[in-house]
mmCIF file of C-alpha atoms in Angstrom:
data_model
loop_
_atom_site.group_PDB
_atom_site.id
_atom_site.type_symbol
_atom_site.label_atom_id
_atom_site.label_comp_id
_atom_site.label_asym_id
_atom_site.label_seq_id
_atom_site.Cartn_x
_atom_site.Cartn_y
_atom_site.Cartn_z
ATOM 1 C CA UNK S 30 -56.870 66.562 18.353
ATOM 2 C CA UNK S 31 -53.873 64.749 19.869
ATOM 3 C CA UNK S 32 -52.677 66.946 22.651
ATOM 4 C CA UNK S 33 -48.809 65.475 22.671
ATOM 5 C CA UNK S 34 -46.369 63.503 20.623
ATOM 6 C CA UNK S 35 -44.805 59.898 22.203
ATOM 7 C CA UNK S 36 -41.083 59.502 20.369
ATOM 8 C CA UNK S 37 -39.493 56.419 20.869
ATOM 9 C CA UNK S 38 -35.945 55.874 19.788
ATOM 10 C CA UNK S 39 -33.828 52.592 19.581
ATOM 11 C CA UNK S 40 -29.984 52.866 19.139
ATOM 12 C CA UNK S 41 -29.400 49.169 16.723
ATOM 13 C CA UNK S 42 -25.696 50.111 16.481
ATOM 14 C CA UNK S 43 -25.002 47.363 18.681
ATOM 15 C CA UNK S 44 -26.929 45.599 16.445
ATOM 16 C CA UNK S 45 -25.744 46.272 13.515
ATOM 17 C CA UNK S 46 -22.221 45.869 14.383
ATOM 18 C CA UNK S 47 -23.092 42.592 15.457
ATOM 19 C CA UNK S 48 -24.639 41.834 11.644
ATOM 20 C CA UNK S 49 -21.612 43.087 9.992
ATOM 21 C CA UNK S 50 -19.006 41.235 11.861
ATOM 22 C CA UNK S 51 -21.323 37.913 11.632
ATOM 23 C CA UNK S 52 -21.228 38.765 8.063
ATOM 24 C CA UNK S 53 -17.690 39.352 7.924
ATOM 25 C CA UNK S 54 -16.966 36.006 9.599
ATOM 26 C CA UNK S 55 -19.214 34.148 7.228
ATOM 27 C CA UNK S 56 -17.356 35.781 4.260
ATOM 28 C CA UNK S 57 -14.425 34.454 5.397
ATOM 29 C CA UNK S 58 -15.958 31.267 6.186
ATOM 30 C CA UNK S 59 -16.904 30.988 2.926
ATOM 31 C CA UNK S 60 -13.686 31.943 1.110
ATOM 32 C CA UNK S 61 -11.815 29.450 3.432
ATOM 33 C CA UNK S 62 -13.515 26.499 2.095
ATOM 34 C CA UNK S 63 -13.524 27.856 -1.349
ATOM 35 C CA UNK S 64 -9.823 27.843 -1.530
ATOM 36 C CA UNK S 65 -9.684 24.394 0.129
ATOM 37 C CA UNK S 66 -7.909 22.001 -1.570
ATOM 38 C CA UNK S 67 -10.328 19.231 -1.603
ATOM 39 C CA UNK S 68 -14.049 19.390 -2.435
ATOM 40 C CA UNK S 69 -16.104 20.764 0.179
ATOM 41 C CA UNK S 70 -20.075 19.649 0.387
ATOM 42 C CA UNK S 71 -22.041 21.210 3.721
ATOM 43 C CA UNK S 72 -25.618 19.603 4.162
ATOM 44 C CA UNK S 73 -28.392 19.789 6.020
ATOM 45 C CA UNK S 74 -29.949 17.676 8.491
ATOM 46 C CA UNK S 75 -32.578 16.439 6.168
ATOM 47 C CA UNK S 76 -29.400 15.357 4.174
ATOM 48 C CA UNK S 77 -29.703 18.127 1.472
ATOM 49 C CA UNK S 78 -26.762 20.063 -0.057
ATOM 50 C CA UNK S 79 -26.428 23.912 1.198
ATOM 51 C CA UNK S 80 -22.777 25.170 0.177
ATOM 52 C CA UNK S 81 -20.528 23.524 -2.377
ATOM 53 C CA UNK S 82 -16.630 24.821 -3.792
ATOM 54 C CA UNK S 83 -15.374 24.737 -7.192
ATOM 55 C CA UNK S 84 -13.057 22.040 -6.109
ATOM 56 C CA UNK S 85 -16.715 19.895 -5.812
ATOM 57 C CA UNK S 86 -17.802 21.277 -9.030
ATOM 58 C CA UNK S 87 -14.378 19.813 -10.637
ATOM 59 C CA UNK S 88 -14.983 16.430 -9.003
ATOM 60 C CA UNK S 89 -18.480 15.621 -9.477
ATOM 61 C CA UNK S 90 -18.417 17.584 -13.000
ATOM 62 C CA UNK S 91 -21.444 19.797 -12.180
ATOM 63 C CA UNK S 92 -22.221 22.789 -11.668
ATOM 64 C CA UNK S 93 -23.412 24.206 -7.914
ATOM 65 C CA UNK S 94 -26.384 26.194 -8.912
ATOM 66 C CA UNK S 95 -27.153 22.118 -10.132
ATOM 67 C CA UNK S 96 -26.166 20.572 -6.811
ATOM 68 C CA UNK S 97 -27.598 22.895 -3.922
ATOM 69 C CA UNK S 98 -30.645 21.001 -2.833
ATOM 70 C CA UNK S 99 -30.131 18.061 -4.236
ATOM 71 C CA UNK S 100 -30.171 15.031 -1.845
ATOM 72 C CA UNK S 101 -26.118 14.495 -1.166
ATOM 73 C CA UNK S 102 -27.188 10.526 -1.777
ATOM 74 C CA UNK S 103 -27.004 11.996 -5.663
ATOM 75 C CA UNK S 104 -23.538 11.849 -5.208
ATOM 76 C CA UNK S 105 -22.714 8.315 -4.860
ATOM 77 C CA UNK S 106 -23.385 4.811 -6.453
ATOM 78 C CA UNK S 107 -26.401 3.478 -6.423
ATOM 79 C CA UNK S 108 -25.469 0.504 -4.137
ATOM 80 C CA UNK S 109 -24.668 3.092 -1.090
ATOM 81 C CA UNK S 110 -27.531 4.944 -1.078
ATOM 82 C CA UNK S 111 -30.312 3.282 0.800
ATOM 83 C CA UNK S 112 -28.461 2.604 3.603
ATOM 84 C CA UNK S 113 -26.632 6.356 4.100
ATOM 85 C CA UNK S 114 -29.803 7.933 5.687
ATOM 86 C CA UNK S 115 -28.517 5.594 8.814
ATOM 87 C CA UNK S 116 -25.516 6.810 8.631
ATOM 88 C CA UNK S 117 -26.420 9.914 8.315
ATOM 89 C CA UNK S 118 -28.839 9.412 11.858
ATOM 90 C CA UNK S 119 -25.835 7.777 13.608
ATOM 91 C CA UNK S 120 -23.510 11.067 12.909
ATOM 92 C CA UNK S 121 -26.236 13.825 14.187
ATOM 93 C CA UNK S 122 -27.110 11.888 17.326
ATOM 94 C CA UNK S 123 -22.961 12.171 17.799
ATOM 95 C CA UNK S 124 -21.666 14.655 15.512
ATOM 96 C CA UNK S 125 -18.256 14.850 15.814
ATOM 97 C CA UNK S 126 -14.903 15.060 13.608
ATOM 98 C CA UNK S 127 -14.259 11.297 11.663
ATOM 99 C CA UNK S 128 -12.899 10.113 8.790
ATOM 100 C CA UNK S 129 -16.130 8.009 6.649
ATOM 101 C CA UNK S 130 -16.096 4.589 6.544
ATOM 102 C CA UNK S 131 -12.823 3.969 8.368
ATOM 103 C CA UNK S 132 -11.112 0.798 6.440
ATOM 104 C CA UNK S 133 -13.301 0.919 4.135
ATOM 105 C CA UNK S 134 -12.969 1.961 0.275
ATOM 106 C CA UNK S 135 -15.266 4.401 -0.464
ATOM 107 C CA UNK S 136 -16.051 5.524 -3.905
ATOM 108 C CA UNK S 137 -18.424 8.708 -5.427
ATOM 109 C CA UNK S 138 -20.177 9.312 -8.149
ATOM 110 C CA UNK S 139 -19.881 11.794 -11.261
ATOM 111 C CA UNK S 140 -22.916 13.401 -13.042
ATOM 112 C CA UNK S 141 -22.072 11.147 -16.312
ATOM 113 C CA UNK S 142 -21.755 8.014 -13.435
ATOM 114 C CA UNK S 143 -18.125 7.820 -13.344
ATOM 115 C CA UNK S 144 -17.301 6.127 -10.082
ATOM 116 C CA UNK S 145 -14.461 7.988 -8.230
ATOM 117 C CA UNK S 146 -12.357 6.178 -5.318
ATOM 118 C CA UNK S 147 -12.422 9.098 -2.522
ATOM 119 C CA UNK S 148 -11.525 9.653 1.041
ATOM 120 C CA UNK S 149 -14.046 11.622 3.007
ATOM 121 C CA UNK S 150 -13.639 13.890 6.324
ATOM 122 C CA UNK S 151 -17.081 14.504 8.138
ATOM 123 C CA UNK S 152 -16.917 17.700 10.519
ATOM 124 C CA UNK S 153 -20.132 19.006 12.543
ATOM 125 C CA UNK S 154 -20.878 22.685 12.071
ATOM 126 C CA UNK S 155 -23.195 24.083 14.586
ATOM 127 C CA UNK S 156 -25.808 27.171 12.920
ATOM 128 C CA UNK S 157 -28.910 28.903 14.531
ATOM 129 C CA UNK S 158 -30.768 26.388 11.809
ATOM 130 C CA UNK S 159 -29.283 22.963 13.340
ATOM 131 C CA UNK S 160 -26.092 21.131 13.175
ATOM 132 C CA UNK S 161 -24.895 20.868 9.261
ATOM 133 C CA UNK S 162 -22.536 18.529 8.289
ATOM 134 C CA UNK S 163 -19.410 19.233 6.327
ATOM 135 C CA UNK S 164 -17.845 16.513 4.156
ATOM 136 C CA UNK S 165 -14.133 17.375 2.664
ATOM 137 C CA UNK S 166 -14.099 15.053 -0.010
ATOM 138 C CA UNK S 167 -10.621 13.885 -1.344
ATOM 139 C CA UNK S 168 -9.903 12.088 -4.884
ATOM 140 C CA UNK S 169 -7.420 9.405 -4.416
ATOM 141 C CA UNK S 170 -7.430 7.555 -8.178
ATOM 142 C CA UNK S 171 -3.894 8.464 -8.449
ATOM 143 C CA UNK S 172 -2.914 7.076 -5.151
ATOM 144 C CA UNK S 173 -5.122 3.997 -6.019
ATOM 145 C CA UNK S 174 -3.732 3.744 -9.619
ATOM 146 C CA UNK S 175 0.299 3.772 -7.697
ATOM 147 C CA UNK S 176 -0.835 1.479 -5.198
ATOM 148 C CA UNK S 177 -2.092 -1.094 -8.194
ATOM 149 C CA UNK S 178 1.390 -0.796 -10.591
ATOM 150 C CA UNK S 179 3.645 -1.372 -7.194
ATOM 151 C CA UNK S 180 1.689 -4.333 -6.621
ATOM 152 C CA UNK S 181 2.006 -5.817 -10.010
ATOM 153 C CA UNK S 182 5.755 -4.745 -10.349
ATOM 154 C CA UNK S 183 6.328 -7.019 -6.471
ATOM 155 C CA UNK S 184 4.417 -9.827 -8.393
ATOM 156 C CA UNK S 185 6.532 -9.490 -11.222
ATOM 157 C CA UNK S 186 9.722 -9.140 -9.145
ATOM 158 C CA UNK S 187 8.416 -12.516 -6.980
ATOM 159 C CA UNK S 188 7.726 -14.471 -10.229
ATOM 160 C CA UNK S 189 11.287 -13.295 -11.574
ATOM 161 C CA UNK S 190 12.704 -14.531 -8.114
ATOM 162 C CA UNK S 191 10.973 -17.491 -8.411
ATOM 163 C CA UNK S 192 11.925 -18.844 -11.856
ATOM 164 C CA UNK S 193 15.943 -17.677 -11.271
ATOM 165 C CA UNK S 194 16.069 -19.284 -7.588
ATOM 166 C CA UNK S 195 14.813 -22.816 -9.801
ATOM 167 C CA UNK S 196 17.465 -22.408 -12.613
ATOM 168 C CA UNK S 197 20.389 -21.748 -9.897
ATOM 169 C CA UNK S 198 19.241 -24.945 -8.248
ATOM 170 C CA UNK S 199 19.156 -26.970 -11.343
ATOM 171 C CA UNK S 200 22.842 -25.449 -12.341
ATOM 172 C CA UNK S 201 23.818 -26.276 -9.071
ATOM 173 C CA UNK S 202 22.770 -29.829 -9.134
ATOM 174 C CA UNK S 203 23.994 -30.298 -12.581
ATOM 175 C CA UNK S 204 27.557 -28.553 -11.100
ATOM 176 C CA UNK S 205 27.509 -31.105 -8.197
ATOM 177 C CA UNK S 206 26.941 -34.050 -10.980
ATOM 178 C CA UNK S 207 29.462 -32.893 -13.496
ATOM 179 C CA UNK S 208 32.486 -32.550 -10.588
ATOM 180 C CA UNK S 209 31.495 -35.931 -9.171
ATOM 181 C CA UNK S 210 31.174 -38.158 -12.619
ATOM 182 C CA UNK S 211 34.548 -36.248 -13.849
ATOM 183 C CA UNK S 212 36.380 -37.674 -10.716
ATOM 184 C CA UNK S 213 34.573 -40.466 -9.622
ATOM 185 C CA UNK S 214 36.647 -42.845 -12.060
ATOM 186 C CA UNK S 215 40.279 -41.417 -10.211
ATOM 187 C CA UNK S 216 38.950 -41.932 -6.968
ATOM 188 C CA UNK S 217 38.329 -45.466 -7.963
ATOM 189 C CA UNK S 218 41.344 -46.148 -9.740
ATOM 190 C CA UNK S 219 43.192 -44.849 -6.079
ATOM 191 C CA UNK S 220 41.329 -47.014 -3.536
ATOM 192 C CA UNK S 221 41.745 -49.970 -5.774
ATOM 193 C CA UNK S 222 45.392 -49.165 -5.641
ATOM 194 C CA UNK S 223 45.427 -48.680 -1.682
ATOM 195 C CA UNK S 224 43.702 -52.024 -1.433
ATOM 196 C CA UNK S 225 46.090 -53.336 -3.534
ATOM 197 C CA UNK S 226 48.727 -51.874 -1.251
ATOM 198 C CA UNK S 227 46.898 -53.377 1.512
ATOM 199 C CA UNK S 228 46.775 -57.283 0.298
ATOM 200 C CA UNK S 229 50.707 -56.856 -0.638
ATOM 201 C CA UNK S 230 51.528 -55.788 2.879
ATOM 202 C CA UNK S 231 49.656 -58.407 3.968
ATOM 203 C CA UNK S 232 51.896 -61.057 1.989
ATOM 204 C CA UNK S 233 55.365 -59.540 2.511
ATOM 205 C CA UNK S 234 57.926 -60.490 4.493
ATOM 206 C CA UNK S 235 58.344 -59.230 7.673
ATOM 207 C CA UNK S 236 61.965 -57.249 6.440
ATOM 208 C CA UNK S 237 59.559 -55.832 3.952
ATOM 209 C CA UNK S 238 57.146 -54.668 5.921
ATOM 210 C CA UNK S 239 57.961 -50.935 6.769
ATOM 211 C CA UNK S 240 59.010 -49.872 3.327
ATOM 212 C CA UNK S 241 55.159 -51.483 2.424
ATOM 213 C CA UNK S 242 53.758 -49.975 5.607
ATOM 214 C CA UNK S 243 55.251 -46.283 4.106
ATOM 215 C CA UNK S 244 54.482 -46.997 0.982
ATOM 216 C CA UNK S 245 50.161 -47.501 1.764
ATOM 217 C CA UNK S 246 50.253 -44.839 3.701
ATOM 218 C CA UNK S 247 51.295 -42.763 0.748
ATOM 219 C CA UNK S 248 48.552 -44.141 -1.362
ATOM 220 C CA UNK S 249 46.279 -43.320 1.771
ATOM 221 C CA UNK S 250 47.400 -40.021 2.192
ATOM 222 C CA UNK S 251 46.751 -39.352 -1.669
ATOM 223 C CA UNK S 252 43.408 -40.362 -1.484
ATOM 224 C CA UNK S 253 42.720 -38.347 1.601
ATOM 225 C CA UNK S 254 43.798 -35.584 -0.684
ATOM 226 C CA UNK S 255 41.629 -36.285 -3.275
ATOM 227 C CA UNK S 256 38.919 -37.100 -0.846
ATOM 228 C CA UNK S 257 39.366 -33.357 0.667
ATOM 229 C CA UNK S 258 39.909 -31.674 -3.235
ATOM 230 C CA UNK S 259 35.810 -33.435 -4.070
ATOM 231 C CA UNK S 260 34.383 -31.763 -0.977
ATOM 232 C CA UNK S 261 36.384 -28.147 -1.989
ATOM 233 C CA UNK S 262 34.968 -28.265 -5.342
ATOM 234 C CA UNK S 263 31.173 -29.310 -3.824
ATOM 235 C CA UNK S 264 31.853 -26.421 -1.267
ATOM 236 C CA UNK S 265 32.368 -24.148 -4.264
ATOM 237 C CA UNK S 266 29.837 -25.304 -5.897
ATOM 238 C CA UNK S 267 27.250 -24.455 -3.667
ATOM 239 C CA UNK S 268 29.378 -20.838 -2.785
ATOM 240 C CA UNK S 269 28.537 -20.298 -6.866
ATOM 241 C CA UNK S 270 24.711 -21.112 -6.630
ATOM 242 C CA UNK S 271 24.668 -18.704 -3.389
ATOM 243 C CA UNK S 272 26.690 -15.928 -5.215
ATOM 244 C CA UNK S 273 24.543 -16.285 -8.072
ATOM 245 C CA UNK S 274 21.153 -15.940 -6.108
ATOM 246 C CA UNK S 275 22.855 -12.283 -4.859
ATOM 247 C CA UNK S 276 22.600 -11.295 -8.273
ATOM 248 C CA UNK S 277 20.282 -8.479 -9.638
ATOM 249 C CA UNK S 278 17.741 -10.197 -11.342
ATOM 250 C CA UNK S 279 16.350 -6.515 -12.778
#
């Protein structure tokens, strides 16, 4: 017969205040990257998917009881995945928060293979099971799809530029042609009269000569005028053709 009874009692409220506080901190863990704006997918170290959001769900169009343990090489083209499970080596040997792929595009890949251009936030998150990796995913076709119509509206705009700049420079020489053919036969007609007034001063007499001398240098004096009114109009010309180029070609 057992002569005496050994009790031994162990107060866990430490413990279990512990548990519900870790608890509480994953629930909130948890509802912080379910809210999250982008799509959040935590892996493992062996590269497998643990925790997913709806925002995930929405991007890769699949469900997460679907994606949890699936390699997270599912997730993107074909043509990336051999060579990820280096990548993936290179971050756990120095996990630490980076963009993916710096300057470089980076696309993923929908259950019904619909290739998504993404930009993707690794962050290390350190558990009693390892370091996981957490990947906030970001879809970017809009931005891309902006990008692509602004350059194609600055192509259109150069072409535009282009073609108007070549018609302002064929007005301009046409301009430049027109003024000079109109007047060309006047400024003729005057230096073949200042010549003329030359050779007659050259056979006066000498009481003649001042009133000849005053006379050519009217007639030289007119054609300086003239000479002066052809370079205005050129100098117009060209003001036109720069005025023009000002305009809004829209």
């Amino acid at each position: 017969k057992p002569t005496a009874i050994l009790e031994i009692n162990r107060d866990v409220t430490r413990l279990k205040r512990a548990e519900q506080v870790l608890e509480a901190k994953e629930a909130k863990f948890r509802a912080a990257l379910e809210g999250a704006p982008d799509a959040t997918v935590i892996t493992s170290q062996d590269g497998r998917i643990v925790f997913v959001n709806a925002q995930a769900e929405k991007l890769f169009g699949c469900s997460r009881e679907q994606m949890l343990g699936m390699p997270v090489e599912t997730l993107m083209p074909t043509r990336y995945r051999e060579a990820h499970p280096g990548h993936r080596a290179v971050f756990s040997a120095e996990p630490r928060t980076r963009p993916m792929g710096a300057a470089l595009e980076l696309y993923c890949m929908r259950v019904d293979g619909e290739e998504i251009p993404v930009e993707i936030c690794l962050s290390p998150l350190r558990t009693d099971e390892g370091v996981l990796v957490i990947a906030a995913i970001r879809d970017i076709t809009e931005r891309k799809q902006a990008e692509a119509e602004i350059r194609k509206l600055n192509e259109d705009r150069e072409q535009r530029v282009q073609e108007r700049t070549a018609e302002l420079q064929a007005a301009g020489v046409r301009r430049v042609e027109a003024i000079t053919g109109s007047n060309a036969l006047a400024y003729a007609q005057n230096l073949e009269g200042t010549l003329k007034g030359v050779a007659a001063l050259l056979k006066a007499t000498p009481h003649d000569v001042p009133a000849r001398v005053a006379a050519a240098q009217d007639q030289i004096r007119a054609l300086e005028k003239e000479i002066a009114s052809l370079k205005g109009k050129l100098a117009s010309s060209q003001g036109d053709e720069l005025v023009a180029q000002a305009i809004d070609i829209q």
